[in-house]
Amino acid sequence: MEQEEVVATLCEFHTETGRSLLELVDESPVLLIFLRHFRCAYCAQALDRLSQVRAQVEAKGARPVFVHLGSPERAKPYFDYYHLSDVERISNPDASLYQRPAFGLGRKNYILHSLHPAVLLGWFKGSLFKYGIGIPKEDGDQMPGVFFLKDRKIVRAFRHRTIADEPDFLKLVGAG
């Protein structure tokens, strides 16, 4: 991946507070977390897990930043619920950032994907009961991912193969 392409992408996309991703990465390493839709049990699980390890992520000098497919108004209650209301986030309803070659997050039919054994097993282990599930208002076919950005580069990446995959946030920032 050409670093110029990564830098151009980081420069183009801005958080809900108006700051560019490039500006954030230039200030400190960024743990960029792409979510699917807000009624996804696994996305709620990701918000919950980041909330639990946020202090450790930040102790390693990394700043968590979320990318979501909803409007800022739709996203706010979810981030508030998990005590992440002060975390920078990018509203990207057209999924253009997800699809950039730098990140290259795929798409899978969410109905068929829900029948994948790993997804079903995750639900039976409690994700569904703890976090619930609902009909997506955002793009349910969009796959999530997590990227550790430092010095204007993608240092480590986790691209979900199934929605039930569980990224290790601490390992991604070099703390695990």
JSON list of C-alpha atoms in Angstrom, two decimals:
[
{"chain": "A", "resi": 1, "resn": "MET", "atom": "CA", "xyz": [0.00, 0.00, 0.00]},
{"chain": "A", "resi": 2, "resn": "GLU", "atom": "CA", "xyz": [1.41, 3.31, -1.03]},
{"chain": "A", "resi": 3, "resn": "GLN", "atom": "CA", "xyz": [1.84, 5.62, 1.93]},
{"chain": "A", "resi": 4, "resn": "GLU", "atom": "CA", "xyz": [0.65, 8.53, -0.23]},
{"chain": "A", "resi": 5, "resn": "GLU", "atom": "CA", "xyz": [-2.68, 6.74, -0.71]},
{"chain": "A", "resi": 6, "resn": "VAL", "atom": "CA", "xyz": [-3.05, 6.22, 3.05]},
{"chain": "A", "resi": 7, "resn": "VAL", "atom": "CA", "xyz": [-2.20, 9.87, 3.74]},
{"chain": "A", "resi": 8, "resn": "ALA", "atom": "CA", "xyz": [-4.67, 11.08, 1.09]},
{"chain": "A", "resi": 9, "resn": "THR", "atom": "CA", "xyz": [-7.42, 8.95, 2.66]},
{"chain": "A", "resi": 10, "resn": "LEU", "atom": "CA", "xyz": [-6.60, 10.17, 6.18]},
{"chain": "A", "resi": 11, "resn": "CYS", "atom": "CA", "xyz": [-6.64, 13.76, 4.95]},
{"chain": "A", "resi": 12, "resn": "GLU", "atom": "CA", "xyz": [-10.02, 13.42, 3.23]},
{"chain": "A", "resi": 13, "resn": "PHE", "atom": "CA", "xyz": [-12.11, 12.04, 6.11]},
{"chain": "A", "resi": 14, "resn": "HIS", "atom": "CA", "xyz": [-13.13, 14.09, 9.13]},
{"chain": "A", "resi": 15, "resn": "THR", "atom": "CA", "xyz": [-14.62, 13.27, 12.51]},
{"chain": "A", "resi": 16, "resn": "GLU", "atom": "CA", "xyz": [-17.93, 14.63, 13.72]},
{"chain": "A", "resi": 17, "resn": "THR", "atom": "CA", "xyz": [-15.98, 17.42, 15.48]},
{"chain": "A", "resi": 18, "resn": "GLY", "atom": "CA", "xyz": [-14.39, 18.46, 12.16]},
{"chain": "A", "resi": 19, "resn": "ARG", "atom": "CA", "xyz": [-10.89, 17.07, 12.70]},
{"chain": "A", "resi": 20, "resn": "SER", "atom": "CA", "xyz": [-9.24, 15.12, 9.89]},
{"chain": "A", "resi": 21, "resn": "LEU", "atom": "CA", "xyz": [-7.98, 11.60, 10.49]},
{"chain": "A", "resi": 22, "resn": "LEU", "atom": "CA", "xyz": [-4.57, 12.81, 9.37]},
{"chain": "A", "resi": 23, "resn": "GLU", "atom": "CA", "xyz": [-4.57, 15.50, 12.06]},
{"chain": "A", "resi": 24, "resn": "LEU", "atom": "CA", "xyz": [-5.43, 12.90, 14.71]},
{"chain": "A", "resi": 25, "resn": "VAL", "atom": "CA", "xyz": [-2.76, 10.44, 13.49]},
{"chain": "A", "resi": 26, "resn": "ASP", "atom": "CA", "xyz": [-0.17, 13.23, 13.47]},
{"chain": "A", "resi": 27, "resn": "GLU", "atom": "CA", "xyz": [-1.00, 13.96, 17.13]},
{"chain": "A", "resi": 28, "resn": "SER", "atom": "CA", "xyz": [-0.91, 10.36, 18.37]},
{"chain": "A", "resi": 29, "resn": "PRO", "atom": "CA", "xyz": [-1.40, 6.77, 17.19]},
{"chain": "A", "resi": 30, "resn": "VAL", "atom": "CA", "xyz": [-5.04, 5.95, 16.39]},
{"chain": "A", "resi": 31, "resn": "LEU", "atom": "CA", "xyz": [-7.00, 2.74, 16.88]},
{"chain": "A", "resi": 32, "resn": "LEU", "atom": "CA", "xyz": [-9.55, 3.09, 14.08]},
{"chain": "A", "resi": 33, "resn": "ILE", "atom": "CA", "xyz": [-12.58, 0.88, 14.71]},
{"chain": "A", "resi": 34, "resn": "PHE", "atom": "CA", "xyz": [-15.11, 0.35, 11.92]},
{"chain": "A", "resi": 35, "resn": "LEU", "atom": "CA", "xyz": [-18.58, -0.74, 13.05]},
{"chain": "A", "resi": 36, "resn": "ARG", "atom": "CA", "xyz": [-21.40, -2.35, 11.06]},
{"chain": "A", "resi": 37, "resn": "HIS", "atom": "CA", "xyz": [-24.86, -1.23, 12.15]},
{"chain": "A", "resi": 38, "resn": "PHE", "atom": "CA", "xyz": [-26.12, -0.12, 15.54]},
{"chain": "A", "resi": 39, "resn": "ARG", "atom": "CA", "xyz": [-28.50, -3.06, 16.04]},
{"chain": "A", "resi": 40, "resn": "CYS", "atom": "CA", "xyz": [-25.65, -5.55, 15.57]},
{"chain": "A", "resi": 41, "resn": "ALA", "atom": "CA", "xyz": [-24.92, -7.55, 18.73]},
{"chain": "A", "resi": 42, "resn": "TYR", "atom": "CA", "xyz": [-21.27, -7.81, 17.76]},
{"chain": "A", "resi": 43, "resn": "CYS", "atom": "CA", "xyz": [-20.92, -4.07, 17.25]},
{"chain": "A", "resi": 44, "resn": "ALA", "atom": "CA", "xyz": [-22.43, -3.46, 20.68]},
{"chain": "A", "resi": 45, "resn": "GLN", "atom": "CA", "xyz": [-19.94, -6.00, 22.01]},
{"chain": "A", "resi": 46, "resn": "ALA", "atom": "CA", "xyz": [-17.09, -4.06, 20.34]},
{"chain": "A", "resi": 47, "resn": "LEU", "atom": "CA", "xyz": [-18.26, -0.81, 21.95]},
{"chain": "A", "resi": 48, "resn": "ASP", "atom": "CA", "xyz": [-18.52, -2.54, 25.33]},
{"chain": "A", "resi": 49, "resn": "ARG", "atom": "CA", "xyz": [-15.07, -4.13, 25.03]},
{"chain": "A", "resi": 50, "resn": "LEU", "atom": "CA", "xyz": [-13.39, -0.90, 23.98]},
{"chain": "A", "resi": 51, "resn": "SER", "atom": "CA", "xyz": [-15.07, 0.83, 26.91]},
{"chain": "A", "resi": 52, "resn": "GLN", "atom": "CA", "xyz": [-13.56, -1.79, 29.23]},
{"chain": "A", "resi": 53, "resn": "VAL", "atom": "CA", "xyz": [-9.99, -1.50, 27.87]},
{"chain": "A", "resi": 54, "resn": "ARG", "atom": "CA", "xyz": [-10.01, 2.15, 26.87]},
{"chain": "A", "resi": 55, "resn": "ALA", "atom": "CA", "xyz": [-7.70, 3.24, 29.70]},
{"chain": "A", "resi": 56, "resn": "GLN", "atom": "CA", "xyz": [-5.14, 0.60, 28.68]},
{"chain": "A", "resi": 57, "resn": "VAL", "atom": "CA", "xyz": [-5.36, 1.58, 25.00]},
{"chain": "A", "resi": 58, "resn": "GLU", "atom": "CA", "xyz": [-4.84, 5.23, 25.90]},
{"chain": "A", "resi": 59, "resn": "ALA", "atom": "CA", "xyz": [-2.01, 4.34, 28.32]},
{"chain": "A", "resi": 60, "resn": "LYS", "atom": "CA", "xyz": [-0.18, 2.98, 25.27]},
{"chain": "A", "resi": 61, "resn": "GLY", "atom": "CA", "xyz": [-0.58, 6.41, 23.68]},
{"chain": "A", "resi": 62, "resn": "ALA", "atom": "CA", "xyz": [-3.31, 5.37, 21.23]},
{"chain": "A", "resi": 63, "resn": "ARG", "atom": "CA", "xyz": [-6.53, 7.25, 20.65]},
{"chain": "A", "resi": 64, "resn": "PRO", "atom": "CA", "xyz": [-9.65, 5.23, 19.77]},
{"chain": "A", "resi": 65, "resn": "VAL", "atom": "CA", "xyz": [-11.65, 6.60, 16.83]},
{"chain": "A", "resi": 66, "resn": "PHE", "atom": "CA", "xyz": [-14.83, 4.96, 15.54]},
{"chain": "A", "resi": 67, "resn": "VAL", "atom": "CA", "xyz": [-16.24, 4.87, 12.02]},
{"chain": "A", "resi": 68, "resn": "HIS", "atom": "CA", "xyz": [-19.95, 4.11, 11.73]},
{"chain": "A", "resi": 69, "resn": "LEU", "atom": "CA", "xyz": [-22.62, 4.00, 9.05]},
{"chain": "A", "resi": 70, "resn": "GLY", "atom": "CA", "xyz": [-25.26, 6.01, 10.89]},
{"chain": "A", "resi": 71, "resn": "SER", "atom": "CA", "xyz": [-25.93, 9.69, 11.37]},
{"chain": "A", "resi": 72, "resn": "PRO", "atom": "CA", "xyz": [-24.29, 11.47, 14.31]},
{"chain": "A", "resi": 73, "resn": "GLU", "atom": "CA", "xyz": [-27.72, 11.71, 15.95]},
{"chain": "A", "resi": 74, "resn": "ARG", "atom": "CA", "xyz": [-28.34, 7.98, 15.58]},
{"chain": "A", "resi": 75, "resn": "ALA", "atom": "CA", "xyz": [-24.87, 7.13, 16.90]},
{"chain": "A", "resi": 76, "resn": "LYS", "atom": "CA", "xyz": [-24.92, 9.35, 19.98]},
{"chain": "A", "resi": 77, "resn": "PRO", "atom": "CA", "xyz": [-27.11, 7.20, 22.29]},
{"chain": "A", "resi": 78, "resn": "TYR", "atom": "CA", "xyz": [-24.98, 4.11, 21.61]},
{"chain": "A", "resi": 79, "resn": "PHE", "atom": "CA", "xyz": [-21.71, 5.87, 22.39]},
{"chain": "A", "resi": 80, "resn": "ASP", "atom": "CA", "xyz": [-23.27, 7.54, 25.45]},
{"chain": "A", "resi": 81, "resn": "TYR", "atom": "CA", "xyz": [-24.52, 4.17, 26.75]},
{"chain": "A", "resi": 82, "resn": "TYR", "atom": "CA", "xyz": [-21.01, 2.68, 26.62]},
{"chain": "A", "resi": 83, "resn": "HIS", "atom": "CA", "xyz": [-19.41, 5.81, 28.14]},
{"chain": "A", "resi": 84, "resn": "LEU", "atom": "CA", "xyz": [-17.66, 6.65, 24.88]},
{"chain": "A", "resi": 85, "resn": "SER", "atom": "CA", "xyz": [-19.41, 9.95, 24.15]},
{"chain": "A", "resi": 86, "resn": "ASP", "atom": "CA", "xyz": [-16.11, 11.85, 24.14]},
{"chain": "A", "resi": 87, "resn": "VAL", "atom": "CA", "xyz": [-14.42, 9.52, 21.64]},
{"chain": "A", "resi": 88, "resn": "GLU", "atom": "CA", "xyz": [-13.89, 10.92, 18.14]},
{"chain": "A", "resi": 89, "resn": "ARG", "atom": "CA", "xyz": [-16.09, 9.28, 15.51]},
{"chain": "A", "resi": 90, "resn": "ILE", "atom": "CA", "xyz": [-16.72, 9.48, 11.81]},
{"chain": "A", "resi": 91, "resn": "SER", "atom": "CA", "xyz": [-20.20, 9.24, 10.36]},
{"chain": "A", "resi": 92, "resn": "ASN", "atom": "CA", "xyz": [-19.80, 7.47, 7.00]},
{"chain": "A", "resi": 93, "resn": "PRO", "atom": "CA", "xyz": [-23.28, 6.40, 5.78]},
{"chain": "A", "resi": 94, "resn": "ASP", "atom": "CA", "xyz": [-22.10, 5.74, 2.23]},
{"chain": "A", "resi": 95, "resn": "ALA", "atom": "CA", "xyz": [-19.31, 3.42, 3.51]},
{"chain": "A", "resi": 96, "resn": "SER", "atom": "CA", "xyz": [-16.79, 5.19, 1.27]},
{"chain": "A", "resi": 97, "resn": "LEU", "atom": "CA", "xyz": [-14.08, 5.03, 3.95]},
{"chain": "A", "resi": 98, "resn": "TYR", "atom": "CA", "xyz": [-14.74, 1.30, 4.49]},
{"chain": "A", "resi": 99, "resn": "GLN", "atom": "CA", "xyz": [-14.25, 0.68, 0.77]},
{"chain": "A", "resi": 100, "resn": "ARG", "atom": "CA", "xyz": [-11.03, 2.66, 0.34]},
{"chain": "A", "resi": 101, "resn": "PRO", "atom": "CA", "xyz": [-8.14, 0.43, -0.78]},
{"chain": "A", "resi": 102, "resn": "ALA", "atom": "CA", "xyz": [-6.24, 1.39, 2.37]},
{"chain": "A", "resi": 103, "resn": "PHE", "atom": "CA", "xyz": [-8.88, -0.40, 4.47]},
{"chain": "A", "resi": 104, "resn": "GLY", "atom": "CA", "xyz": [-10.66, -2.60, 1.93]},
{"chain": "A", "resi": 105, "resn": "LEU", "atom": "CA", "xyz": [-13.41, -3.90, 4.18]},
{"chain": "A", "resi": 106, "resn": "GLY", "atom": "CA", "xyz": [-15.63, -6.40, 2.43]},
{"chain": "A", "resi": 107, "resn": "ARG", "atom": "CA", "xyz": [-19.34, -6.92, 2.26]},
{"chain": "A", "resi": 108, "resn": "LYS", "atom": "CA", "xyz": [-21.36, -10.07, 2.99]},
{"chain": "A", "resi": 109, "resn": "ASN", "atom": "CA", "xyz": [-25.09, -10.67, 2.81]},
{"chain": "A", "resi": 110, "resn": "TYR", "atom": "CA", "xyz": [-26.11, -10.24, 6.45]},
{"chain": "A", "resi": 111, "resn": "ILE", "atom": "CA", "xyz": [-28.97, -12.75, 6.29]},
{"chain": "A", "resi": 112, "resn": "LEU", "atom": "CA", "xyz": [-26.79, -15.53, 4.88]},
{"chain": "A", "resi": 113, "resn": "HIS", "atom": "CA", "xyz": [-23.87, -14.46, 7.07]},
{"chain": "A", "resi": 114, "resn": "SER", "atom": "CA", "xyz": [-26.09, -14.83, 10.16]},
{"chain": "A", "resi": 115, "resn": "LEU", "atom": "CA", "xyz": [-26.22, -18.55, 9.41]},
{"chain": "A", "resi": 116, "resn": "HIS", "atom": "CA", "xyz": [-22.41, -18.92, 9.58]},
{"chain": "A", "resi": 117, "resn": "PRO", "atom": "CA", "xyz": [-21.46, -21.40, 12.34]},
{"chain": "A", "resi": 118, "resn": "ALA", "atom": "CA", "xyz": [-19.14, -18.89, 14.10]},
{"chain": "A", "resi": 119, "resn": "VAL", "atom": "CA", "xyz": [-21.91, -16.29, 14.19]},
{"chain": "A", "resi": 120, "resn": "LEU", "atom": "CA", "xyz": [-24.46, -18.78, 15.52]},
{"chain": "A", "resi": 121, "resn": "LEU", "atom": "CA", "xyz": [-21.99, -20.03, 18.13]},
{"chain": "A", "resi": 122, "resn": "GLY", "atom": "CA", "xyz": [-21.29, -16.46, 19.25]},
{"chain": "A", "resi": 123, "resn": "TRP", "atom": "CA", "xyz": [-24.99, -15.84, 19.66]},
{"chain": "A", "resi": 124, "resn": "PHE", "atom": "CA", "xyz": [-25.40, -19.04, 21.67]},
{"chain": "A", "resi": 125, "resn": "LYS", "atom": "CA", "xyz": [-22.47, -17.98, 23.88]},
{"chain": "A", "resi": 126, "resn": "GLY", "atom": "CA", "xyz": [-24.49, -14.97, 24.91]},
{"chain": "A", "resi": 127, "resn": "SER", "atom": "CA", "xyz": [-23.83, -12.08, 22.54]},
{"chain": "A", "resi": 128, "resn": "LEU", "atom": "CA", "xyz": [-27.41, -12.09, 21.35]},
{"chain": "A", "resi": 129, "resn": "PHE", "atom": "CA", "xyz": [-28.84, -12.20, 24.87]},
{"chain": "A", "resi": 130, "resn": "LYS", "atom": "CA", "xyz": [-26.50, -9.57, 26.30]},
{"chain": "A", "resi": 131, "resn": "TYR", "atom": "CA", "xyz": [-26.52, -7.09, 23.42]},
{"chain": "A", "resi": 132, "resn": "GLY", "atom": "CA", "xyz": [-29.69, -7.88, 21.48]},
{"chain": "A", "resi": 133, "resn": "ILE", "atom": "CA", "xyz": [-30.22, -7.72, 17.76]},
{"chain": "A", "resi": 134, "resn": "GLY", "atom": "CA", "xyz": [-32.47, -5.82, 15.45]},
{"chain": "A", "resi": 135, "resn": "ILE", "atom": "CA", "xyz": [-33.17, -5.01, 11.88]},
{"chain": "A", "resi": 136, "resn": "PRO", "atom": "CA", "xyz": [-30.36, -2.83, 10.56]},
{"chain": "A", "resi": 137, "resn": "LYS", "atom": "CA", "xyz": [-31.12, 0.75, 9.62]},
{"chain": "A", "resi": 138, "resn": "GLU", "atom": "CA", "xyz": [-27.60, 1.09, 8.29]},
{"chain": "A", "resi": 139, "resn": "ASP", "atom": "CA", "xyz": [-25.88, -1.25, 5.81]},
{"chain": "A", "resi": 140, "resn": "GLY", "atom": "CA", "xyz": [-26.02, -4.70, 7.41]},
{"chain": "A", "resi": 141, "resn": "ASP", "atom": "CA", "xyz": [-23.86, -6.19, 4.65]},
{"chain": "A", "resi": 142, "resn": "GLN", "atom": "CA", "xyz": [-20.83, -4.03, 5.47]},
{"chain": "A", "resi": 143, "resn": "MET", "atom": "CA", "xyz": [-18.10, -5.89, 7.35]},
{"chain": "A", "resi": 144, "resn": "PRO", "atom": "CA", "xyz": [-16.25, -4.26, 10.27]},
{"chain": "A", "resi": 145, "resn": "GLY", "atom": "CA", "xyz": [-12.52, -3.99, 10.92]},
{"chain": "A", "resi": 146, "resn": "VAL", "atom": "CA", "xyz": [-9.90, -2.43, 13.20]},
{"chain": "A", "resi": 147, "resn": "PHE", "atom": "CA", "xyz": [-6.69, -0.66, 12.20]},
{"chain": "A", "resi": 148, "resn": "PHE", "atom": "CA", "xyz": [-3.79, 0.68, 14.24]},
{"chain": "A", "resi": 149, "resn": "LEU", "atom": "CA", "xyz": [-2.46, 3.84, 12.58]},
{"chain": "A", "resi": 150, "resn": "LYS", "atom": "CA", "xyz": [0.86, 5.41, 13.51]},
{"chain": "A", "resi": 151, "resn": "ASP", "atom": "CA", "xyz": [3.27, 7.71, 11.69]},
{"chain": "A", "resi": 152, "resn": "ARG", "atom": "CA", "xyz": [0.79, 8.06, 8.82]},
{"chain": "A", "resi": 153, "resn": "LYS", "atom": "CA", "xyz": [0.80, 4.28, 8.19]},
{"chain": "A", "resi": 154, "resn": "ILE", "atom": "CA", "xyz": [-1.37, 1.30, 8.91]},
{"chain": "A", "resi": 155, "resn": "VAL", "atom": "CA", "xyz": [0.82, -0.61, 11.37]},
{"chain": "A", "resi": 156, "resn": "ARG", "atom": "CA", "xyz": [-1.58, -3.47, 12.20]},
{"chain": "A", "resi": 157, "resn": "ALA", "atom": "CA", "xyz": [-4.96, -4.47, 10.79]},
{"chain": "A", "resi": 158, "resn": "PHE", "atom": "CA", "xyz": [-7.79, -6.79, 11.75]},
{"chain": "A", "resi": 159, "resn": "ARG", "atom": "CA", "xyz": [-10.29, -7.44, 8.98]},
{"chain": "A", "resi": 160, "resn": "HIS", "atom": "CA", "xyz": [-13.25, -9.50, 10.14]},
{"chain": "A", "resi": 161, "resn": "ARG", "atom": "CA", "xyz": [-13.90, -12.73, 8.27]},
{"chain": "A", "resi": 162, "resn": "THR", "atom": "CA", "xyz": [-17.16, -13.14, 10.18]},
{"chain": "A", "resi": 163, "resn": "ILE", "atom": "CA", "xyz": [-19.07, -10.60, 12.25]},
{"chain": "A", "resi": 164, "resn": "ALA", "atom": "CA", "xyz": [-18.38, -12.83, 15.28]},
{"chain": "A", "resi": 165, "resn": "ASP", "atom": "CA", "xyz": [-14.58, -12.37, 15.06]},
{"chain": "A", "resi": 166, "resn": "GLU", "atom": "CA", "xyz": [-13.22, -10.69, 18.17]},
{"chain": "A", "resi": 167, "resn": "PRO", "atom": "CA", "xyz": [-10.33, -8.28, 17.61]},
{"chain": "A", "resi": 168, "resn": "ASP", "atom": "CA", "xyz": [-7.90, -7.88, 20.48]},
{"chain": "A", "resi": 169, "resn": "PHE", "atom": "CA", "xyz": [-7.69, -4.11, 20.86]},
{"chain": "A", "resi": 170, "resn": "LEU", "atom": "CA", "xyz": [-4.75, -4.28, 23.25]},
{"chain": "A", "resi": 171, "resn": "LYS", "atom": "CA", "xyz": [-2.74, -6.52, 20.93]},
{"chain": "A", "resi": 172, "resn": "LEU", "atom": "CA", "xyz": [-3.45, -4.20, 18.02]},
{"chain": "A", "resi": 173, "resn": "VAL", "atom": "CA", "xyz": [-1.95, -1.23, 19.89]},
{"chain": "A", "resi": 174, "resn": "GLY", "atom": "CA", "xyz": [0.98, -3.34, 21.05]},
{"chain": "A", "resi": 175, "resn": "ALA", "atom": "CA", "xyz": [-0.15, -3.76, 24.65]},
{"chain": "A", "resi": 176, "resn": "GLY", "atom": "CA", "xyz": [-1.19, -7.41, 24.55]}
]
